[in-house]
CSV table of C-alpha atoms and ligand atoms in Angstrom, one decimal:
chain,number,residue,atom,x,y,z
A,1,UNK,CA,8.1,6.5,-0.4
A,2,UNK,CA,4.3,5.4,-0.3
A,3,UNK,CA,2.9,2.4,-2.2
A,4,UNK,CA,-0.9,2.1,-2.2
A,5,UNK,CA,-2.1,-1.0,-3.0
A,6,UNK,CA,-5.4,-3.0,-2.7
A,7,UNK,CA,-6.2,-6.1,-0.4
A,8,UNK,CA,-5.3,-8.7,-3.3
A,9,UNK,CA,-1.9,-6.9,-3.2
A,10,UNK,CA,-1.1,-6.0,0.4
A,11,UNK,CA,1.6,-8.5,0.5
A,12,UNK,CA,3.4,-7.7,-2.6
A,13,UNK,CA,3.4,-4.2,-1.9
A,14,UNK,CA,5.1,-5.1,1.4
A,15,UNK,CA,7.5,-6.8,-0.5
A,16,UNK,CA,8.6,-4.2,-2.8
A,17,UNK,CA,9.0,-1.7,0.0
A,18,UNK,CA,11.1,-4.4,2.2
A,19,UNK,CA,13.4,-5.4,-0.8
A,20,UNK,CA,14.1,-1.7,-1.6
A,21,UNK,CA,14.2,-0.1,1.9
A,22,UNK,CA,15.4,-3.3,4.0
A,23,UNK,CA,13.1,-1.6,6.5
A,24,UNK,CA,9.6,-3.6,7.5
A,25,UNK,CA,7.2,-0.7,6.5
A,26,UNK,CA,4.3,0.6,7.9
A,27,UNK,CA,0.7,-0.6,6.8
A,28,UNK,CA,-2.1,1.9,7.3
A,29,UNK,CA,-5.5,1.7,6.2
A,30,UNK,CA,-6.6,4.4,3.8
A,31,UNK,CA,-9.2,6.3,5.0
A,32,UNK,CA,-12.9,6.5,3.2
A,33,UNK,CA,-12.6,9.3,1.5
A,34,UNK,CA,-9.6,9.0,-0.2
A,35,UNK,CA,-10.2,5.1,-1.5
A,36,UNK,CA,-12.5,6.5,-3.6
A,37,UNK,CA,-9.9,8.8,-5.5
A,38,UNK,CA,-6.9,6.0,-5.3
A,39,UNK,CA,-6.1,3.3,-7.2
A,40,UNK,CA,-4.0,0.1,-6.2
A,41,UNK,CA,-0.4,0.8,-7.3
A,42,UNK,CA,-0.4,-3.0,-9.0
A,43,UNK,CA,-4.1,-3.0,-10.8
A,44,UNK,CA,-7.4,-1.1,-11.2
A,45,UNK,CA,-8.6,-1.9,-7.8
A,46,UNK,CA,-9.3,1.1,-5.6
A,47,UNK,CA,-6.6,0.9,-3.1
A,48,UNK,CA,-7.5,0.1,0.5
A,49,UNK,CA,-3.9,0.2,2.3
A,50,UNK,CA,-1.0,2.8,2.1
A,51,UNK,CA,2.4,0.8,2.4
A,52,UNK,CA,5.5,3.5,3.7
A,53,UNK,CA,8.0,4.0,5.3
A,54,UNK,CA,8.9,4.7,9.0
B,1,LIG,ZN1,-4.1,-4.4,-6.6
């Protein structure tokens, strides 16, 4: 499971993944190249974090 999400969104992202995997997830930063071709999972935003799972 991988959320990507922007920086206004981090947290709810974080969220989501804790309330459906009970796990605390992973935060990594996307790298430059592909923030240009992914959006934020909750808005337009290009995404700047991937949220998964350990
Ligand atoms: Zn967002």
């Amino acid at each position: 499971m991988k959320k990507y999400c922007c920086e206004m969104h981090v947290n709810h992202a974080l969220d989501v993944v804790v309330a459906e995997t009970k796990e605390y997830p992973l935060l990594e930063k996307l790298e430059e190249e592909a923030k240009l071709s992914t959006k934020c999972d909750y808005c337009e935003n290009e995404a700047k974090y991937i949220v998964s799972r350990k």
